[in-house]
């Protein structure tokens, strides 16, 4: 019964039968088991060239890898996040790492505009073949505001008209 109700709601959403605002993000992706740090964990598999996240509140992810937004595509692509708040995550608010640190995947181009990353272990991390543009955004109350690492391939970050403050560790910006 539950699956039938969800399928009916997905069809209504696809066909535009429901009007008004949609406060939830729906992602239909298969879950698979994979090995991570010596453990078997499950994770969503989403393959897309362009991902757009806008007008969202992502709040309180303390389970699993504990990231608000995590883009680990090996095939590269583009990620656009605008008018979105990511807060209260045990690990990383936003993390971009093509190939998940095991290989240098193809480049992911990222544009953040009017994004708030608050009260997480890291506000944002990026590395390994990423190009990031951050504009009109705030990273506050995180242990580390923004961290970049380039173990396998170069990364580029550009920050404009933004604030990084309130890091509870020794770093607000770590490269």
mmCIF file of C-alpha atoms in Angstrom:
data_model
loop_
_atom_site.group_PDB
_atom_site.id
_atom_site.type_symbol
_atom_site.label_atom_id
_atom_site.label_comp_id
_atom_site.label_asym_id
_atom_site.label_seq_id
_atom_site.Cartn_x
_atom_site.Cartn_y
_atom_site.Cartn_z
ATOM 1 C CA UNK A 1 0.000 0.000 0.000
ATOM 2 C CA UNK A 2 2.749 2.455 0.896
ATOM 3 C CA UNK A 3 4.584 1.880 -2.402
ATOM 4 C CA UNK A 4 1.361 2.420 -4.334
ATOM 5 C CA UNK A 5 0.766 5.751 -2.568
ATOM 6 C CA UNK A 6 4.347 6.895 -3.230
ATOM 7 C CA UNK A 7 4.104 5.876 -6.889
ATOM 8 C CA UNK A 8 0.857 7.859 -7.224
ATOM 9 C CA UNK A 9 2.531 10.927 -5.677
ATOM 10 C CA UNK A 10 5.541 10.590 -8.002
ATOM 11 C CA UNK A 11 3.236 10.387 -11.027
ATOM 12 C CA UNK A 12 1.278 13.435 -9.827
ATOM 13 C CA UNK A 13 4.540 15.347 -9.404
ATOM 14 C CA UNK A 14 5.784 14.309 -12.857
ATOM 15 C CA UNK A 15 2.505 15.246 -14.516
ATOM 16 C CA UNK A 16 2.239 18.554 -12.643
ATOM 17 C CA UNK A 17 -1.081 17.616 -11.027
ATOM 18 C CA UNK A 18 -0.039 18.990 -7.631
ATOM 19 C CA UNK A 19 0.239 22.744 -7.449
ATOM 20 C CA UNK A 20 2.031 25.048 -5.044
ATOM 21 C CA UNK A 21 5.448 24.783 -3.457
ATOM 22 C CA UNK A 22 7.277 21.503 -2.967
ATOM 23 C CA UNK A 23 9.101 21.659 0.380
ATOM 24 C CA UNK A 24 10.813 18.282 -0.022
ATOM 25 C CA UNK A 25 13.558 17.040 -2.294
ATOM 26 C CA UNK A 26 12.765 13.752 -4.026
ATOM 27 C CA UNK A 27 15.620 11.686 -5.379
ATOM 28 C CA UNK A 28 14.870 8.338 -6.922
ATOM 29 C CA UNK A 29 18.128 6.381 -6.869
ATOM 30 C CA UNK A 30 19.100 2.765 -6.315
ATOM 31 C CA UNK A 31 20.920 1.938 -3.095
ATOM 32 C CA UNK A 32 23.876 -0.414 -3.285
ATOM 33 C CA UNK A 33 26.297 -1.831 -0.771
ATOM 34 C CA UNK A 34 29.918 -0.683 -1.090
ATOM 35 C CA UNK A 35 33.104 -0.819 0.924
ATOM 36 C CA UNK A 36 34.181 2.393 2.666
ATOM 37 C CA UNK A 37 37.072 2.593 5.150
ATOM 38 C CA UNK A 38 37.008 -1.169 5.645
ATOM 39 C CA UNK A 39 33.253 -1.313 6.299
ATOM 40 C CA UNK A 40 30.291 -2.250 4.131
ATOM 41 C CA UNK A 41 27.874 0.696 3.860
ATOM 42 C CA UNK A 42 24.959 1.547 1.607
ATOM 43 C CA UNK A 43 24.795 4.622 -0.563
ATOM 44 C CA UNK A 44 22.693 6.161 -3.300
ATOM 45 C CA UNK A 45 23.925 5.890 -6.866
ATOM 46 C CA UNK A 46 23.032 8.896 -8.957
ATOM 47 C CA UNK A 47 24.577 9.533 -12.353
ATOM 48 C CA UNK A 48 23.857 12.960 -13.744
ATOM 49 C CA UNK A 49 25.772 15.494 -15.785
ATOM 50 C CA UNK A 50 24.156 18.497 -14.108
ATOM 51 C CA UNK A 51 22.731 18.661 -10.577
ATOM 52 C CA UNK A 52 20.802 21.741 -9.419
ATOM 53 C CA UNK A 53 19.835 22.318 -5.778
ATOM 54 C CA UNK A 54 17.940 25.504 -5.049
ATOM 55 C CA UNK A 55 15.730 26.967 -2.332
ATOM 56 C CA UNK A 56 16.364 24.090 0.106
ATOM 57 C CA UNK A 57 16.986 23.606 3.815
ATOM 58 C CA UNK A 58 19.181 20.580 4.537
ATOM 59 C CA UNK A 59 19.237 20.132 8.296
ATOM 60 C CA UNK A 60 20.536 17.648 10.872
ATOM 61 C CA UNK A 61 22.206 14.732 9.100
ATOM 62 C CA UNK A 62 23.968 12.738 11.806
ATOM 63 C CA UNK A 63 23.706 9.250 10.258
ATOM 64 C CA UNK A 64 26.014 7.432 7.868
ATOM 65 C CA UNK A 65 28.653 9.684 6.382
ATOM 66 C CA UNK A 66 26.863 12.677 7.942
ATOM 67 C CA UNK A 67 27.167 15.078 5.005
ATOM 68 C CA UNK A 68 24.505 17.543 3.925
ATOM 69 C CA UNK A 69 25.483 17.552 0.220
ATOM 70 C CA UNK A 70 28.064 15.052 -1.051
ATOM 71 C CA UNK A 71 29.121 14.944 -4.711
ATOM 72 C CA UNK A 72 31.547 12.096 -5.408
ATOM 73 C CA UNK A 73 30.820 11.443 -9.081
ATOM 74 C CA UNK A 74 33.771 9.947 -10.964
ATOM 75 C CA UNK A 75 32.382 10.937 -14.356
ATOM 76 C CA UNK A 76 32.478 14.668 -13.625
ATOM 77 C CA UNK A 77 29.773 17.199 -14.260
ATOM 78 C CA UNK A 78 28.313 20.372 -12.823
ATOM 79 C CA UNK A 79 26.740 21.180 -9.453
ATOM 80 C CA UNK A 80 24.746 24.369 -8.874
ATOM 81 C CA UNK A 81 23.530 25.242 -5.368
ATOM 82 C CA UNK A 82 21.622 28.468 -4.766
ATOM 83 C CA UNK A 83 19.483 30.018 -2.027
ATOM 84 C CA UNK A 84 20.104 26.986 0.187
ATOM 85 C CA UNK A 85 20.998 26.448 3.849
ATOM 86 C CA UNK A 86 22.966 23.373 4.936
ATOM 87 C CA UNK A 87 23.270 23.113 8.712
ATOM 88 C CA UNK A 88 23.764 20.870 11.731
ATOM 89 C CA UNK A 89 25.678 18.035 10.055
ATOM 90 C CA UNK A 90 28.066 15.941 12.117
ATOM 91 C CA UNK A 91 30.613 15.731 9.279
ATOM 92 C CA UNK A 92 30.675 18.029 6.283
ATOM 93 C CA UNK A 93 27.993 20.464 5.235
ATOM 94 C CA UNK A 94 29.038 20.314 1.568
ATOM 95 C CA UNK A 95 31.729 18.029 0.158
ATOM 96 C CA UNK A 96 32.886 17.759 -3.452
ATOM 97 C CA UNK A 97 35.396 14.995 -4.193
ATOM 98 C CA UNK A 98 35.322 13.308 -7.620
ATOM 99 C CA UNK A 99 36.163 9.638 -7.139
ATOM 100 C CA UNK A 100 35.704 9.893 -3.335
ATOM 101 C CA UNK A 101 39.431 10.323 -2.765
ATOM 102 C CA UNK A 102 40.348 6.939 -4.245
ATOM 103 C CA UNK A 103 40.890 8.106 -7.833
ATOM 104 C CA UNK A 104 41.031 11.527 -9.439
ATOM 105 C CA UNK A 105 37.665 11.477 -11.209
ATOM 106 C CA UNK A 106 36.777 13.837 -14.024
ATOM 107 C CA UNK A 107 36.365 17.462 -13.021
ATOM 108 C CA UNK A 108 33.259 18.683 -11.237
ATOM 109 C CA UNK A 109 32.480 22.381 -11.714
ATOM 110 C CA UNK A 110 30.621 23.854 -8.740
ATOM 111 C CA UNK A 111 28.800 27.169 -8.355
ATOM 112 C CA UNK A 112 27.433 28.187 -4.944
ATOM 113 C CA UNK A 113 25.350 31.365 -4.752
ATOM 114 C CA UNK A 114 23.652 32.611 -1.582
ATOM 115 C CA UNK A 115 24.435 29.421 0.343
ATOM 116 C CA UNK A 116 24.629 29.125 4.135
ATOM 117 C CA UNK A 117 26.724 26.304 5.629
ATOM 118 C CA UNK A 118 26.414 26.369 9.401
ATOM 119 C CA UNK A 119 27.224 24.319 12.491
ATOM 120 C CA UNK A 120 28.954 21.335 10.874
ATOM 121 C CA UNK A 121 32.356 19.716 11.258
ATOM 122 C CA UNK A 122 33.402 21.357 7.986
ATOM 123 C CA UNK A 123 31.288 23.971 6.233
ATOM 124 C CA UNK A 124 32.650 22.796 2.866
ATOM 125 C CA UNK A 125 35.449 20.587 1.569
ATOM 126 C CA UNK A 126 36.603 20.176 -1.990
ATOM 127 C CA UNK A 127 39.528 18.576 -3.765
ATOM 128 C CA UNK A 128 40.783 16.275 -6.495
ATOM 129 C CA UNK A 129 39.875 17.886 -9.804
ATOM 130 C CA UNK A 130 37.239 20.395 -8.736
ATOM 131 C CA UNK A 131 36.644 23.982 -9.761
ATOM 132 C CA UNK A 132 34.531 25.856 -7.216
ATOM 133 C CA UNK A 133 33.027 29.365 -7.390
ATOM 134 C CA UNK A 134 31.463 30.656 -4.169
ATOM 135 C CA UNK A 135 29.482 33.917 -4.278
ATOM 136 C CA UNK A 136 27.348 35.731 -1.662
ATOM 137 C CA UNK A 137 27.624 32.838 0.801
ATOM 138 C CA UNK A 138 28.242 32.420 4.545
ATOM 139 C CA UNK A 139 30.174 29.654 6.317
ATOM 140 C CA UNK A 140 29.776 30.099 10.077
ATOM 141 C CA UNK A 141 29.862 28.092 13.296
ATOM 142 C CA UNK A 142 31.696 25.161 11.692
ATOM 143 C CA UNK A 143 34.836 23.578 13.171
ATOM 144 C CA UNK A 144 36.530 24.460 9.837
ATOM 145 C CA UNK A 145 34.836 26.878 7.436
ATOM 146 C CA UNK A 146 36.256 25.694 4.079
ATOM 147 C CA UNK A 147 38.989 23.122 3.428
ATOM 148 C CA UNK A 148 40.616 22.258 0.110
ATOM 149 C CA UNK A 149 42.865 19.275 -0.492
ATOM 150 C CA UNK A 150 44.515 18.130 -3.685
ATOM 151 C CA UNK A 151 46.001 14.719 -3.049
ATOM 152 C CA UNK A 152 45.422 13.266 -6.530
ATOM 153 C CA UNK A 153 44.640 16.219 -8.830
ATOM 154 C CA UNK A 154 44.553 20.001 -8.685
ATOM 155 C CA UNK A 155 41.585 21.942 -7.327
ATOM 156 C CA UNK A 156 40.631 25.586 -7.812
ATOM 157 C CA UNK A 157 38.468 27.701 -5.536
ATOM 158 C CA UNK A 158 37.262 31.262 -6.022
ATOM 159 C CA UNK A 159 35.429 33.073 -3.229
ATOM 160 C CA UNK A 160 33.655 36.383 -3.783
ATOM 161 C CA UNK A 161 31.430 38.554 -1.559
ATOM 162 C CA UNK A 162 31.289 35.819 1.092
ATOM 163 C CA UNK A 163 31.988 35.375 4.810
ATOM 164 C CA UNK A 164 33.892 32.593 6.573
ATOM 165 C CA UNK A 165 33.716 33.026 10.336
ATOM 166 C CA UNK A 166 33.462 31.372 13.710
ATOM 167 C CA UNK A 167 35.664 28.339 13.084
ATOM 168 C CA UNK A 168 35.947 26.423 16.352
ATOM 169 C CA UNK A 169 39.291 24.862 15.322
ATOM 170 C CA UNK A 170 42.462 26.735 14.466
ATOM 171 C CA UNK A 171 41.274 27.160 10.854
ATOM 172 C CA UNK A 172 38.436 28.969 9.155
ATOM 173 C CA UNK A 173 40.029 28.526 5.716
ATOM 174 C CA UNK A 174 42.339 25.552 5.221
ATOM 175 C CA UNK A 175 44.181 24.774 2.001
#
